[in-house]
mmCIF file of C-alpha atoms in Angstrom:
data_model
loop_
_atom_site.group_PDB
_atom_site.id
_atom_site.type_symbol
_atom_site.label_atom_id
_atom_site.label_comp_id
_atom_site.label_asym_id
_atom_site.label_seq_id
_atom_site.Cartn_x
_atom_site.Cartn_y
_atom_site.Cartn_z
ATOM 1 C CA MET A 334 68.881 123.050 89.616
ATOM 2 C CA GLU A 335 72.308 121.543 89.019
ATOM 3 C CA LEU A 336 75.071 122.539 91.392
ATOM 4 C CA CYS A 337 78.802 122.678 90.788
ATOM 5 C CA PRO A 338 80.641 119.599 91.976
ATOM 6 C CA THR A 339 82.050 120.241 95.433
ATOM 7 C CA ILE A 340 84.858 118.761 97.470
ATOM 8 C CA LYS A 341 84.472 118.027 101.195
ATOM 9 C CA ASN A 342 88.184 117.659 101.920
ATOM 10 C CA ILE A 343 91.580 116.818 100.492
ATOM 11 C CA LEU A 344 93.931 114.798 102.669
ATOM 12 C CA LEU A 345 97.600 113.935 102.392
ATOM 13 C CA LEU A 346 98.531 111.427 105.089
ATOM 14 C CA ASP A 347 101.679 109.452 105.776
ATOM 15 C CA SER A 348 101.976 105.661 105.885
ATOM 16 C CA GLU A 349 100.856 105.672 109.531
ATOM 17 C CA GLY A 350 97.732 107.767 108.894
ATOM 18 C CA LYS A 351 99.207 110.957 110.360
ATOM 19 C CA ARG A 352 98.568 114.340 108.767
ATOM 20 C CA ILE A 353 101.007 115.870 106.334
ATOM 21 C CA ALA A 354 98.639 118.356 104.672
ATOM 22 C CA VAL A 355 94.862 118.478 104.974
ATOM 23 C CA LYS A 356 92.243 120.968 103.898
ATOM 24 C CA TYR A 357 88.564 120.793 104.830
ATOM 25 C CA TYR A 358 85.980 122.695 102.782
ATOM 26 C CA SER A 359 82.898 121.582 104.707
ATOM 27 C CA ASP A 360 81.493 121.929 108.206
ATOM 28 C CA ASP A 361 80.612 118.227 108.281
ATOM 29 C CA TRP A 362 83.461 117.796 110.776
ATOM 30 C CA PRO A 363 83.045 120.724 113.198
ATOM 31 C CA THR A 364 85.958 119.996 115.534
ATOM 32 C CA ASN A 365 89.569 119.069 115.079
ATOM 33 C CA ALA A 366 88.871 115.817 116.959
ATOM 34 C CA ALA A 367 86.120 114.941 114.457
ATOM 35 C CA LYS A 368 88.473 115.660 111.554
ATOM 36 C CA GLU A 369 91.223 113.505 113.040
ATOM 37 C CA ALA A 370 88.740 110.691 113.730
ATOM 38 C CA PHE A 371 87.580 110.827 110.093
ATOM 39 C CA GLU A 372 91.175 110.746 108.841
ATOM 40 C CA LYS A 373 92.018 107.774 111.064
ATOM 41 C CA ALA A 374 88.884 105.880 110.020
ATOM 42 C CA VAL A 375 89.456 106.514 106.288
ATOM 43 C CA PHE A 376 93.104 105.517 106.605
ATOM 44 C CA THR A 377 92.230 102.331 108.509
ATOM 45 C CA LYS A 378 89.621 101.363 105.906
ATOM 46 C CA THR A 379 91.915 101.942 102.926
ATOM 47 C CA GLN A 380 95.388 100.995 104.163
ATOM 48 C CA LYS A 381 95.189 97.351 103.084
ATOM 49 C CA THR A 382 94.171 98.150 99.500
ATOM 50 C CA ASN A 383 96.570 98.385 96.596
ATOM 51 C CA ALA A 384 95.932 101.885 95.260
ATOM 52 C CA ARG A 385 99.433 102.446 93.947
ATOM 53 C CA THR A 386 98.914 102.204 90.196
ATOM 54 C CA GLU A 387 95.539 103.888 89.849
ATOM 55 C CA ALA A 388 92.964 105.577 92.035
ATOM 56 C CA GLU A 389 90.515 103.521 94.065
ATOM 57 C CA ILE A 390 87.021 104.583 95.098
ATOM 58 C CA THR A 391 85.153 103.673 98.266
ATOM 59 C CA MET A 392 81.984 104.727 100.014
ATOM 60 C CA PHE A 393 82.551 105.692 103.652
ATOM 61 C CA ASP A 394 80.036 107.230 106.101
ATOM 62 C CA ASN A 395 77.888 108.524 103.224
ATOM 63 C CA TYR A 396 80.905 110.114 101.525
ATOM 64 C CA ILE A 397 82.688 109.073 98.361
ATOM 65 C CA VAL A 398 86.425 108.823 98.982
ATOM 66 C CA VAL A 399 88.860 108.552 96.082
ATOM 67 C CA TYR A 400 92.420 107.695 97.032
ATOM 68 C CA LYS A 401 95.843 106.809 95.714
ATOM 69 C CA PHE A 402 99.146 105.905 97.366
ATOM 70 C CA VAL A 403 102.764 106.480 96.392
ATOM 71 C CA GLN A 404 105.621 105.319 98.608
ATOM 72 C CA ASP A 405 104.711 106.573 102.098
ATOM 73 C CA LEU A 406 102.200 109.222 100.971
ATOM 74 C CA HIS A 407 98.454 108.580 100.911
ATOM 75 C CA PHE A 408 96.313 111.009 98.867
ATOM 76 C CA PHE A 409 92.546 111.273 99.508
ATOM 77 C CA VAL A 410 89.770 113.398 98.009
ATOM 78 C CA THR A 411 86.312 113.262 99.625
ATOM 79 C CA GLY A 412 83.000 114.299 98.120
ATOM 80 C CA GLY A 413 79.358 113.966 99.059
ATOM 81 C CA GLU A 414 77.477 110.756 98.344
ATOM 82 C CA ASN A 415 75.915 112.267 95.204
ATOM 83 C CA GLU A 416 79.136 113.584 93.674
ATOM 84 C CA ASN A 417 80.496 112.256 90.417
ATOM 85 C CA GLU A 418 83.343 109.817 91.108
ATOM 86 C CA ILE A 419 85.100 110.713 87.859
ATOM 87 C CA ILE A 420 85.278 114.376 88.849
ATOM 88 C CA LEU A 421 86.628 113.446 92.285
ATOM 89 C CA ALA A 422 89.179 111.141 90.642
ATOM 90 C CA THR A 423 90.216 113.963 88.302
ATOM 91 C CA VAL A 424 90.805 116.280 91.274
ATOM 92 C CA LEU A 425 92.809 113.547 92.999
ATOM 93 C CA GLN A 426 94.920 112.917 89.893
ATOM 94 C CA GLY A 427 95.568 116.654 89.471
ATOM 95 C CA PHE A 428 96.695 116.940 93.107
ATOM 96 C CA PHE A 429 98.758 113.744 92.891
ATOM 97 C CA ASP A 430 100.521 114.787 89.669
ATOM 98 C CA ALA A 431 101.059 118.396 90.789
ATOM 99 C CA VAL A 432 102.703 117.217 94.021
ATOM 100 C CA GLY A 433 104.866 114.863 91.940
ATOM 101 C CA LEU A 434 105.956 117.771 89.724
ATOM 102 C CA LEU A 435 106.608 120.081 92.668
ATOM 103 C CA LEU A 436 108.607 117.425 94.546
ATOM 104 C CA ARG A 437 110.458 116.635 91.319
ATOM 105 C CA GLY A 438 109.573 112.954 91.377
ATOM 106 C CA THR A 439 110.744 112.353 94.956
ATOM 107 C CA GLU A 440 107.368 111.666 96.528
ATOM 108 C CA ASP A 441 108.081 110.679 100.094
ATOM 109 C CA LYS A 442 107.154 111.994 103.518
ATOM 110 C CA LYS A 443 110.475 113.747 104.159
ATOM 111 C CA GLU A 444 110.374 115.617 100.852
ATOM 112 C CA ALA A 445 106.679 116.461 101.341
ATOM 113 C CA LEU A 446 107.337 117.938 104.784
ATOM 114 C CA GLU A 447 110.308 119.944 103.482
ATOM 115 C CA ASN A 448 108.065 121.393 100.762
ATOM 116 C CA LEU A 449 104.873 121.689 102.788
ATOM 117 C CA ASP A 450 104.422 125.307 101.697
ATOM 118 C CA LEU A 451 104.251 124.226 98.047
ATOM 119 C CA ILE A 452 101.770 121.449 98.834
ATOM 120 C CA LEU A 453 99.502 123.850 100.752
ATOM 121 C CA LEU A 454 99.658 126.343 97.867
ATOM 122 C CA CYS A 455 98.810 123.455 95.567
ATOM 123 C CA LEU A 456 95.667 122.728 97.596
ATOM 124 C CA ASP A 457 94.701 126.407 97.365
ATOM 125 C CA GLU A 458 95.087 126.364 93.576
ATOM 126 C CA ILE A 459 92.956 123.225 93.159
ATOM 127 C CA VAL A 460 89.934 124.015 95.347
ATOM 128 C CA ASP A 461 88.604 127.211 96.889
ATOM 129 C CA GLY A 462 85.636 127.118 99.235
ATOM 130 C CA SER A 463 84.792 123.552 98.079
ATOM 131 C CA ILE A 464 84.558 124.641 94.412
ATOM 132 C CA ILE A 465 87.010 122.999 92.009
ATOM 133 C CA LEU A 466 89.205 125.603 90.315
ATOM 134 C CA GLU A 467 91.805 123.567 88.460
ATOM 135 C CA THR A 468 92.666 119.917 87.798
ATOM 136 C CA ASP A 469 95.542 120.190 85.304
ATOM 137 C CA ALA A 470 98.723 119.319 87.208
ATOM 138 C CA ASN A 471 100.969 121.402 84.928
ATOM 139 C CA VAL A 472 98.849 124.515 85.432
ATOM 140 C CA ILE A 473 98.659 123.932 89.195
ATOM 141 C CA ALA A 474 102.417 123.379 89.533
ATOM 142 C CA GLY A 475 103.091 126.413 87.319
ATOM 143 C CA LYS A 476 100.931 128.672 89.490
ATOM 144 C CA VAL A 477 102.521 127.346 92.683
ATOM 145 C CA ASP A 478 106.005 127.833 91.236
ATOM 146 C CA SER A 479 105.169 131.406 90.252
ATOM 147 C CA HIS A 480 103.999 132.104 93.831
ATOM 148 C CA SER A 481 107.086 130.581 95.392
ATOM 149 C CA MET A 482 109.782 131.927 93.096
ATOM 150 C CA ASP A 483 112.069 134.721 94.138
ATOM 151 C CA ALA A 484 110.767 137.817 92.360
ATOM 152 C CA GLY A 485 114.143 139.487 92.870
ATOM 153 C CA ALA A 486 116.015 136.839 90.881
ATOM 154 C CA PRO A 487 117.552 138.074 87.622
ATOM 155 C CA LEU A 488 115.341 137.466 84.595
ATOM 156 C CA SER A 489 118.043 135.241 83.067
ATOM 157 C CA GLU A 490 117.575 132.760 85.947
ATOM 158 C CA GLN A 491 113.775 132.610 85.651
ATOM 159 C CA THR A 492 111.698 130.386 83.407
ATOM 160 C CA ILE A 493 109.576 132.064 80.748
ATOM 161 C CA THR A 494 106.454 131.689 82.886
ATOM 162 C CA GLN A 495 108.210 133.186 85.891
ATOM 163 C CA ALA A 496 109.625 136.032 83.781
ATOM 164 C CA LEU A 497 106.141 136.807 82.431
ATOM 165 C CA ALA A 498 104.716 136.753 85.956
ATOM 166 C CA THR A 499 107.445 139.151 87.119
ATOM 167 C CA ALA A 500 106.838 141.443 84.137
ATOM 168 C CA ARG A 501 103.087 141.376 84.840
ATOM 169 C CA GLU A 502 103.724 142.321 88.489
ATOM 170 C CA HIS A 503 105.984 145.224 87.488
ATOM 171 C CA LEU A 504 103.440 146.448 84.913
ATOM 172 C CA THR A 505 100.610 146.222 87.459
ATOM 173 C CA ARG A 506 102.635 148.158 90.033
ATOM 174 C CA SER A 507 103.536 150.866 87.524
ATOM 175 C CA LEU A 508 99.882 151.226 86.423
ATOM 176 C CA LEU A 509 98.661 151.464 90.016
ATOM 177 C CA LYS A 510 101.064 154.282 90.922
#
């Protein structure tokens, strides 16, 4: 019986290996100390590689880790040893590109920390309970933007997608009354 591809974790670390945003979907690391030890070990193993232009893949502690760096941000997606590397790389690229869209091309630690809420929403849109939901960066960024926009803003100041989301919310509320 074939199973859906699953993700063990998605990590966004800074250039020193410290957490910016992480999400674990597996009990393989039961404690926070175990999670931090894994993050440090993965960072140490990958920090000397040149994964700035395209994603790199490595095997680490019986996990497949796909990673990519931009400025002082290090993106990692981890899957089990039997997962398809191309699927993991697609998840990584979707996360990487969505963060780039949400940060408007200013991908650095300061900007990431200022927009941490958007990055965490981004993680929620990509994977839920280790199951991959979405890998298209435009769709992910669009959903995150619709969650974060001010629903009280005048329709003239909203994008079409945001205006449709607002109209859908108003219609849903009126039907539920």
